[in-house]
Coordinates of C-alpha atoms and ligand atoms in Angstrom, one line a residue:
X84 CA 83.7 82.9 97.3
X85 CA 86.9 85.3 99.3
X86 CA 90.7 84.6 97.6
X87 CA 92.8 82.2 99.0
X88 CA 95.7 84.1 100.2
X89 CA 99.2 82.7 100.8
X90 CA 101.5 84.8 103.3
X91 CA 105.3 84.0 102.6
X92 CA 107.2 85.8 105.6
X93 CA 110.4 85.0 107.5
X94 CA 109.1 85.8 110.9
X95 CA 105.7 85.1 113.1
X96 CA 105.2 86.3 116.0
X97 CA 104.9 84.9 118.9
X98 CA 107.6 82.2 117.7
X99 CA 110.3 83.9 115.8
X100 CA 110.6 87.9 115.8
X101 CA 113.2 90.6 115.3
X102 CA 110.5 93.5 114.8
X103 CA 107.5 94.5 113.7
X104 CA 107.4 92.2 110.6
X105 CA 106.6 89.4 113.1
X106 CA 103.9 90.9 114.6
X107 CA 102.1 91.5 111.3
X108 CA 102.2 87.8 110.7
X109 CA 101.5 86.9 113.7
X110 CA 98.1 89.2 113.3
X111 CA 97.0 89.4 110.1
X112 CA 96.8 86.0 108.6
X113 CA 94.0 85.5 111.5
X114 CA 92.1 89.0 111.1
X115 CA 91.8 88.1 107.6
X116 CA 90.6 84.5 108.2
X117 CA 87.7 86.4 110.5
X118 CA 87.0 88.2 107.2
X119 CA 86.3 84.8 105.3
X120 CA 89.9 84.9 103.3
X121 CA 91.4 81.5 103.3
X122 CA 94.8 83.1 104.8
X123 CA 97.7 80.8 105.3
X124 CA 101.2 81.0 106.1
X125 CA 104.7 79.6 104.6
X126 CA 107.5 80.1 106.8
X127 CA 111.0 78.9 107.7
X128 CA 111.2 75.8 110.4
X129 CA 113.2 77.6 113.0
X130 CA 113.2 75.4 115.9
X131 CA 110.7 77.4 117.7
X132 CA 108.2 77.1 115.0
X133 CA 108.8 73.1 114.2
X134 CA 108.0 72.7 117.6
X135 CA 104.9 75.2 117.9
X136 CA 103.7 73.3 114.5
X137 CA 100.6 70.9 115.3
X138 CA 99.4 68.3 113.1
X139 CA 102.8 68.6 110.9
X140 CA 102.4 66.5 107.4
X141 CA 105.4 66.2 105.1
X142 CA 103.5 67.6 101.7
X143 CA 106.8 68.0 99.8
X144 CA 110.8 67.1 99.9
X145 CA 113.9 67.8 98.2
X146 CA 116.8 65.6 99.1
X147 CA 119.6 68.3 98.9
X148 CA 117.7 72.2 98.8
X149 CA 120.2 74.6 97.6
X150 CA 123.4 72.6 98.6
X151 CA 121.7 72.8 102.1
X152 CA 120.7 68.7 102.4
X153 CA 117.7 67.3 102.6
X154 CA 114.4 69.7 103.1
X155 CA 110.5 68.7 103.7
X156 CA 107.7 70.7 103.7
X157 CA 105.5 70.4 106.4
X158 CA 101.8 71.7 106.4
X159 CA 100.2 71.8 109.9
X160 CA 98.8 74.6 112.0
X161 CA 100.5 77.4 113.9
X162 CA 98.2 79.2 116.2
X163 CA 94.9 79.3 114.4
X164 CA 96.3 79.7 111.0
X165 CA 96.9 76.6 109.0
X166 CA 100.7 77.1 107.8
X167 CA 103.5 75.4 105.4
X168 CA 106.7 75.0 107.0
X169 CA 110.2 74.5 105.4
X170 CA 112.2 71.9 107.6
X171 CA 115.4 72.4 106.1
X172 CA 117.5 71.7 109.1
X173 CA 120.7 73.0 107.7
X174 CA 119.3 76.2 106.6
X175 CA 117.2 77.3 109.6
X176 CA 118.0 75.4 112.8
X177 CA 120.1 78.1 114.2
X178 CA 119.3 80.3 117.1
X179 CA 119.4 83.6 115.2
X180 CA 117.0 84.1 112.3
X181 CA 119.4 86.2 110.4
X182 CA 122.7 87.0 112.3
X183 CA 125.0 84.7 114.1
X184 CA 125.8 85.4 118.1
X185 CA 128.0 88.3 117.1
X186 CA 125.5 90.0 115.0
X187 CA 127.0 88.8 111.6
X188 CA 124.8 88.0 108.7
X189 CA 124.9 84.4 107.9
X190 CA 127.2 83.9 105.2
X191 CA 124.6 81.6 103.3
X192 CA 121.6 84.2 103.9
X193 CA 120.9 83.9 100.0
X194 CA 120.5 80.2 100.0
X195 CA 118.5 80.0 103.0
X196 CA 115.7 82.5 102.0
X197 CA 115.6 80.8 98.3
X198 CA 114.6 77.9 100.2
X199 CA 111.8 79.9 101.4
X200 CA 110.8 81.2 97.9
X201 CA 111.4 77.8 96.7
X202 CA 108.5 76.4 99.2
X203 CA 106.2 79.0 98.6
X204 CA 106.2 78.2 94.5
X205 CA 106.2 74.1 95.4
X206 CA 103.0 75.1 97.9
X207 CA 101.3 77.3 94.7
X208 CA 102.2 74.4 92.5
X209 CA 101.0 71.5 94.5
X210 CA 98.1 73.3 96.0
X211 CA 97.3 74.8 92.5
X212 CA 97.1 78.2 94.2
X213 CA 97.2 79.9 90.7
X214 CA 94.1 78.1 89.1
X215 CA 91.6 79.2 91.9
X216 CA 91.1 82.8 93.0
X217 CA 94.2 83.5 95.2
X218 CA 97.2 85.9 95.8
X219 CA 100.4 85.4 96.8
X220 CA 101.0 87.7 99.7
X221 CA 104.9 88.5 99.7
X222 CA 106.6 90.3 102.8
X223 CA 110.3 91.9 102.9
X224 CA 113.4 90.9 100.7
X225 CA 113.5 87.2 102.6
X226 CA 110.1 86.9 100.8
X227 CA 111.1 87.9 97.2
X228 CA 112.8 85.4 95.2
X229 CA 109.2 83.5 95.3
X230 CA 108.4 85.8 93.1
X231 CA 110.6 85.0 90.5
X232 CA 110.0 80.8 90.7
X233 CA 106.5 81.5 90.3
X234 CA 106.8 83.5 87.4
X235 CA 109.3 80.5 85.8
X236 CA 107.0 77.9 87.2
X237 CA 104.0 76.1 86.1
X238 CA 101.3 78.6 87.6
X239 CA 103.4 81.9 86.3
X240 CA 99.9 84.1 86.2
X241 CA 99.3 83.5 90.0
X242 CA 98.6 87.4 91.2
X243 CA 101.3 88.7 93.3
X244 CA 101.4 91.3 96.3
X245 CA 104.7 92.3 97.6
X246 CA 105.2 94.4 101.0
X247 CA 107.3 96.5 102.1
X248 CA 108.0 96.6 105.8
X249 CA 111.2 98.1 105.5
X250 CA 113.0 99.4 102.4
X251 CA 116.3 99.4 104.3
X252 CA 116.9 96.1 104.0
X253 CA 116.9 94.7 100.9
X254 CA 118.7 91.4 100.5
X255 CA 121.2 92.4 98.2
X256 CA 123.9 89.6 97.2
X257 CA 126.6 88.9 94.8
X258 CA 126.0 87.7 91.4
X259 CA 128.1 84.5 92.3
X260 CA 125.1 83.1 94.1
X261 CA 122.9 82.6 90.6
X262 CA 124.5 79.5 89.7
X263 CA 122.8 77.9 92.8
X264 CA 119.7 79.6 92.5
X265 CA 118.0 77.4 89.7
X266 CA 116.3 80.3 87.6
X267 CA 116.5 80.5 84.2
X268 CA 119.1 82.7 82.8
X269 CA 116.9 85.3 80.9
X270 CA 115.7 86.1 84.9
X271 CA 119.3 87.7 85.5
X272 CA 118.5 90.9 84.1
X273 CA 117.1 94.5 84.6
X274 CA 113.8 93.1 84.0
X275 CA 114.0 90.5 86.5
X276 CA 116.0 89.5 89.6
X277 CA 119.4 91.5 88.7
X278 CA 120.0 94.6 90.9
X279 CA 123.0 97.0 90.7
X280 CA 125.7 94.1 89.2
X281 CA 124.1 91.9 92.0
X282 CA 121.2 90.0 92.7
X283 CA 118.2 92.0 94.8
X284 CA 115.9 89.9 96.4
X285 CA 113.4 92.6 97.2
X286 CA 113.7 93.9 93.8
X287 CA 112.9 90.6 92.4
X288 CA 109.9 90.6 94.8
X289 CA 108.5 94.2 93.7
X290 CA 109.1 93.8 89.9
X291 CA 107.6 90.7 89.4
X292 CA 104.4 91.8 91.8
X293 CA 100.9 92.7 90.4
X294 CA 100.5 95.4 93.1
X295 CA 103.3 96.4 95.9
X296 CA 102.1 98.1 99.2
X297 CA 103.8 99.6 102.3
X298 CA 103.1 100.0 105.7
X299 CA 101.7 103.5 105.7
X300 CA 100.5 106.2 103.4
X301 CA 103.4 108.5 104.0
X302 CA 106.1 106.1 104.0
X303 CA 104.3 105.1 100.6
X304 CA 105.3 108.5 99.2
X305 CA 108.2 109.4 101.2
X306 CA 110.1 105.9 99.0
X307 CA 109.1 107.0 96.1
X308 CA 111.9 110.0 96.3
X309 CA 115.5 109.7 95.7
X310 CA 116.5 110.6 99.3
X311 CA 114.5 108.0 100.6
X312 CA 114.1 105.6 97.9
X313 CA 117.2 103.5 98.9
X314 CA 117.8 103.0 95.0
X315 CA 114.4 101.7 94.3
X316 CA 112.6 104.8 94.0
X317 CA 112.8 104.7 90.3
X318 CA 111.2 101.1 90.2
X319 CA 108.2 102.5 92.8
X320 CA 107.5 105.9 90.6
X321 CA 107.0 103.8 87.7
X322 CA 104.3 102.1 89.1
X323 CA 103.3 104.3 91.8
X324 CA 99.5 103.7 90.9
X325 CA 100.1 100.1 91.9
X326 CA 101.8 101.1 95.6
X327 CA 99.3 101.2 98.3
X328 CA 99.9 102.3 102.0
X329 CA 98.0 100.0 104.6
X330 CA 98.6 101.0 108.0
X331 CA 99.3 98.3 110.4
X332 CA 96.9 97.3 113.4
X333 CA 98.4 96.0 116.8
X334 CA 97.6 93.1 118.5
X335 CA 95.0 94.2 120.9
X336 CA 95.2 91.2 123.1
X337 CA 98.7 91.1 123.9
X338 CA 98.6 95.1 124.3
X339 CA 95.9 95.5 126.4
X340 CA 96.4 97.8 130.0
X341 CA 93.0 95.9 131.8
X342 CA 94.8 92.5 131.1
X343 CA 98.1 93.0 130.6
X344 CA 100.0 90.2 133.3
X345 CA 103.5 92.2 133.1
X346 CA 101.6 94.7 134.9
X347 CA 100.5 94.6 139.0
X348 CA 97.2 95.7 138.3
X349 CA 95.1 96.3 135.3
X350 CA 93.5 99.9 134.6
X351 CA 91.2 101.2 132.1
X352 CA 90.3 105.4 131.0
X353 CA 89.1 105.6 134.2
X354 CA 91.7 104.5 136.4
X355 CA 94.7 105.6 134.2
X356 CA 96.8 107.2 137.0
X357 CA 96.5 104.4 139.8
X358 CA 97.4 101.6 136.8
X359 CA 100.4 104.0 136.1
X360 CA 101.3 104.6 139.8
X361 CA 101.2 100.8 140.4
X362 CA 103.9 100.2 137.7
X363 CA 105.9 102.8 138.3
X364 CA 106.2 102.0 142.0
X365 CA 107.4 98.4 140.4
X366 CA 109.9 99.7 138.0
X367 CA 111.3 102.5 140.9
X368 CA 111.7 99.5 143.3
X369 CA 113.6 97.1 140.4
X370 CA 115.7 100.0 139.4
X371 CA 116.4 101.5 142.8
X372 CA 115.1 105.0 142.0
X373 CA 112.9 107.4 143.8
X374 CA 109.0 107.4 142.4
X375 CA 109.0 111.4 142.1
X376 CA 105.7 113.1 141.1
X377 CA 108.1 114.4 138.0
X378 CA 106.9 113.2 134.5
X379 CA 108.2 110.2 133.2
X380 CA 109.3 109.9 129.7
X381 CA 110.0 106.4 128.1
X382 CA 111.8 104.7 125.0
X383 CA 111.4 101.1 123.6
X384 CA 113.3 100.6 120.5
X385 CA 115.9 98.8 118.5
X386 CA 119.2 101.0 118.7
X387 CA 119.9 101.6 115.1
X388 CA 120.6 105.2 113.4
X389 CA 117.2 105.0 112.1
X390 CA 115.8 105.1 115.4
X391 CA 117.2 108.8 116.2
X392 CA 117.9 107.8 119.8
X393 CA 121.0 109.7 119.5
X394 CA 118.7 112.4 119.3
X395 CA 117.4 111.8 122.9
X396 CA 120.6 111.5 124.1
X397 CA 121.7 114.8 122.5
X398 CA 118.3 116.6 124.2
X399 CA 118.9 115.4 128.1
X400 CA 119.6 118.8 128.5
X401 CA 115.8 120.0 128.1
X402 CA 114.2 117.7 130.2
X403 CA 113.4 118.9 133.9
X404 CA 115.2 117.7 137.1
X405 CA 112.4 115.9 138.3
X406 CA 112.0 113.8 135.5
X407 CA 112.9 110.4 134.4
X408 CA 113.9 108.6 131.5
X409 CA 113.5 105.0 131.0
X410 CA 115.2 103.5 128.0
X411 CA 114.7 99.8 126.8
X412 CA 116.7 99.0 123.6
X413 CA 119.2 96.7 121.7
X414 CA 121.1 97.3 118.6
X415 CA 123.8 98.9 117.0
X416 CA 127.4 98.4 119.6
X417 CA 128.4 102.4 118.9
X418 CA 124.9 103.2 120.3
X419 CA 124.7 100.9 122.7
X420 CA 128.2 102.1 124.1
X421 CA 127.0 105.5 124.1
X422 CA 123.4 104.8 126.1
X423 CA 126.0 103.2 128.6
X424 CA 128.3 106.1 128.9
X425 CA 125.6 108.8 130.0
X426 CA 125.7 109.9 133.1
X427 CA 122.4 111.2 134.7
X428 CA 120.6 110.1 137.5
X429 CA 117.0 111.2 135.3
X430 CA 117.9 108.0 133.2
X431 CA 117.5 104.4 133.6
X432 CA 118.5 102.2 130.7
X433 CA 118.1 98.5 130.1
X434 CA 120.0 97.2 127.2
X435 CA 118.7 94.0 126.3
X436 CA 115.3 92.6 124.8
X437 CA 112.9 92.3 127.1
X438 CA 109.3 91.6 126.7
X439 CA 107.7 92.4 130.0
X440 CA 109.5 95.2 130.5
X441 CA 108.9 96.6 127.1
X442 CA 104.8 96.6 128.4
X443 CA 105.9 98.0 131.9
X444 CA 107.7 101.2 130.3
X445 CA 105.1 102.0 128.1
X446 CA 102.3 101.8 130.8
X447 CA 104.4 103.5 133.4
X448 CA 105.5 106.8 131.0
X449 CA 103.9 109.6 130.6
X450 CA 105.4 110.1 127.1
X451 CA 106.7 107.7 124.5
X452 CA 109.7 109.4 122.6
X453 CA 109.6 107.7 118.9
X454 CA 112.2 109.7 117.1
X455 CA 112.7 108.1 114.2
X456 CA 114.7 109.4 111.2
X457 CA 112.8 106.5 109.3
X458 CA 109.6 104.7 110.4
X459 CA 107.8 102.5 107.4
X460 CA 104.6 102.4 110.2
X461 CA 105.8 101.8 113.6
X462 CA 103.9 99.9 116.6
X463 CA 105.4 101.7 119.8
X464 CA 103.2 104.6 119.4
X465 CA 100.4 102.7 118.7
X466 CA 100.9 100.7 121.6
X467 CA 101.8 103.7 123.8
X468 CA 97.9 105.2 122.6
X469 CA 96.6 102.0 123.8
X470 CA 98.0 102.7 127.6
X471 CA 97.4 106.5 127.5
X472 CA 100.9 107.1 127.3
X473 CA 101.3 110.4 124.8
X474 CA 103.8 109.5 121.9
X475 CA 106.2 112.0 121.3
X476 CA 107.5 111.4 117.5
X477 CA 108.9 112.8 114.3
X478 CA 106.8 113.2 111.8
X479 CA 108.2 111.0 109.3
X480 CA 106.4 107.6 107.8
X481 CA 103.5 105.6 109.7
X482 CA 104.1 108.3 112.7
X483 CA 103.2 111.3 110.4
X484 CA 100.0 109.1 109.7
X485 CA 99.2 108.3 113.4
X486 CA 101.1 110.7 116.0
X487 CA 98.4 114.0 114.9
X488 CA 100.1 116.8 116.9
X489 CA 98.2 118.2 119.7
X490 CA 95.3 115.5 119.1
X491 CA 97.1 112.2 119.4
X492 CA 100.2 112.9 120.9
X493 CA 103.2 115.4 120.3
X494 CA 104.9 115.5 116.5
X495 CA 108.0 117.3 116.0
X496 CA 109.9 118.1 112.6
X497 CA 114.2 117.4 112.2
X498 CA 115.7 118.3 115.8
X499 CA 112.8 119.8 117.6
X500 CA 112.9 117.2 120.1
X501 CA 113.9 119.9 122.9
X502 CA 110.9 121.9 121.6
X503 CA 108.7 119.0 121.8
X504 CA 109.7 118.0 125.7
X505 CA 108.6 121.9 126.6
X506 CA 105.4 121.6 124.9
X507 CA 104.9 118.1 126.3
X508 CA 105.5 119.2 130.1
X509 CA 103.1 122.5 129.2
X510 CA 100.4 119.8 127.9
X511 CA 101.0 118.0 131.3
X512 CA 99.9 120.6 133.3
X513 CA 97.1 121.6 131.2
X514 CA 93.4 121.1 131.5
X515 CA 93.5 118.9 128.2
X516 CA 95.8 116.4 129.4
X517 CA 93.2 114.3 131.1
X518 CA 90.7 114.3 128.2
X519 CA 93.8 113.4 125.6
X520 CA 94.8 110.6 127.3
X521 CA 91.5 109.2 127.6
X522 CA 90.6 109.5 123.7
X523 CA 94.1 108.3 123.2
X524 CA 93.1 105.0 124.6
X525 CA 89.6 104.6 123.2
X526 CA 90.9 104.6 119.8
X527 CA 90.6 101.5 117.2
X528 CA 94.2 100.1 116.4
X529 CA 92.7 96.3 115.8
X530 CA 93.6 94.5 112.7
X531 CA 90.6 94.5 111.3
X532 CA 90.5 97.8 109.4
X533 CA 93.7 97.0 108.0
X534 CA 92.8 93.5 107.0
X535 CA 89.7 94.9 105.2
X536 CA 91.8 97.3 102.9
X537 CA 94.4 94.3 102.1
X538 CA 91.0 92.2 101.5
X539 CA 90.3 94.8 99.1
X540 CA 93.6 94.8 97.0
X541 CA 93.4 90.8 97.4
X542 CA 89.5 91.3 95.7
X543 CA 90.9 93.1 92.7
X544 CA 94.3 91.3 91.9
X545 CA 92.4 87.9 92.0
X546 CA 89.5 89.0 89.4
Ligands
ADP86 P1 110.8 98.2 113.7 O1 110.0 96.8 113.4 O2 111.3 98.6 113.2 O3 111.6 97.5 115.2 P2 108.2 98.7 115.1 O4 108.1 99.6 116.0 O5 107.3 98.4 114.1 O6 109.9 98.7 115.0 O7 108.3 97.5 116.1 C1 109.1 97.5 116.8 C2 108.6 96.2 118.0 O8 109.8 95.8 118.7 C3 107.5 96.4 119.1 O9 106.9 95.3 119.4 C4 108.5 97.0 120.2 O10 107.9 96.9 121.4 C5 109.5 95.5 120.2 N1 110.9 96.2 120.9 C6 112.0 96.9 120.4 N2 112.9 96.5 120.9 C7 112.4 95.7 122.0 C8 113.1 95.3 123.4 N3 114.3 96.3 123.7 N4 112.8 94.8 124.4 C9 111.4 94.3 123.9 N5 110.5 94.5 123.0 C10 111.3 95.6 122.0

């Protein structure tokens, strides 16, 4: 029998999403189930998740969980995956997942995600997860406390895999929160949940884990260096033989140019130009620009320093006069302001979050720009390939593993984006252009390979 796998995660597409983490939680459990693993979810009861949960049954309860009032643990099904949902309205019945409408972190995030950890441990205990072949799979800081609750609970030997989707977000809180977490005193130690004088949720998830992983092989190496280790490189280095890099897949049903409902007409390897032409015409009309025959560049990204969008804005001079640059993004106020201030007829910027427009820009462009300074895996470069759009990416993290210069895209180092633009234009005029676009479209980015790799890690942990 293949082991049972309990995924503890704070986002799940399509119901609750701020980034790639949600895409993983929305796709990996189903891919594992197809391989025969009994994969299940433990997720917070945000309004959209509660609404989507089918056949909910109360399987646990706490009258005043972490001072947040009543909390029920519901069991049901999300999509085609069995799920446990923490129905704690005071903690999770809010519009945002982590921040309020002004972009400020919720003040009680430490307790909100302690509640998620509590729920995971409750499921482990109630369903005797630790007694059969099973693995607790934690994702990012929001699920980290589950590891402590399990290690100090009745089934402390439950195997734990903790996956880092982004090391920059660590869930570090003031030690004042300790009193409320209900953990024994000895947990507050460097050999436990203590982290630089406070409490570290990601550190907790990693410290108590039997194995750790991150979402690309290159990122797994980068985070073991002091420069990119965000303070956790020592811990990661000390157990580097238990740290794996498993590339994310993509949802090939949602991202399929043949059937994409966001496009005016579907296209495949043999109709790339017609398909791109149709969506360009639509975008040209929507944004009142001319649908020239020049090169189209796209950007779909959160606007943060790590995503390197400032490098694009600094390199506009290197674009030819007949180019178009379509940018979709939202994020830091200062970066949004810089984008708004761009005064260049070639640039169309849309500040906001818009799934359909993301699909359209990725489909319409010849090139998708991914100039990240740090990128654990990155998904948009994979979406681009599937749409016959050549990624131009900085060779870091998962981008270095997937954008192979001259083969699957154009890779550049440091600030060499202007040079990458020149190489891109030469490529577009060359005889290789058609063949390269066709070949990147045909690559397999489905979840099956990644799910098989996770399966090997589970098999090993649940021995
Ligand atoms: P991260 O998780 O760091 O944001 P990824 O590349 O792993 O980066 O995932 C980003 C996801 O969010 C992709 O699915 C991308 O299409 C989507 N996305 C980012 N910004 C926007 C936006 N403004 N509108 C629509 N989708 C967006």
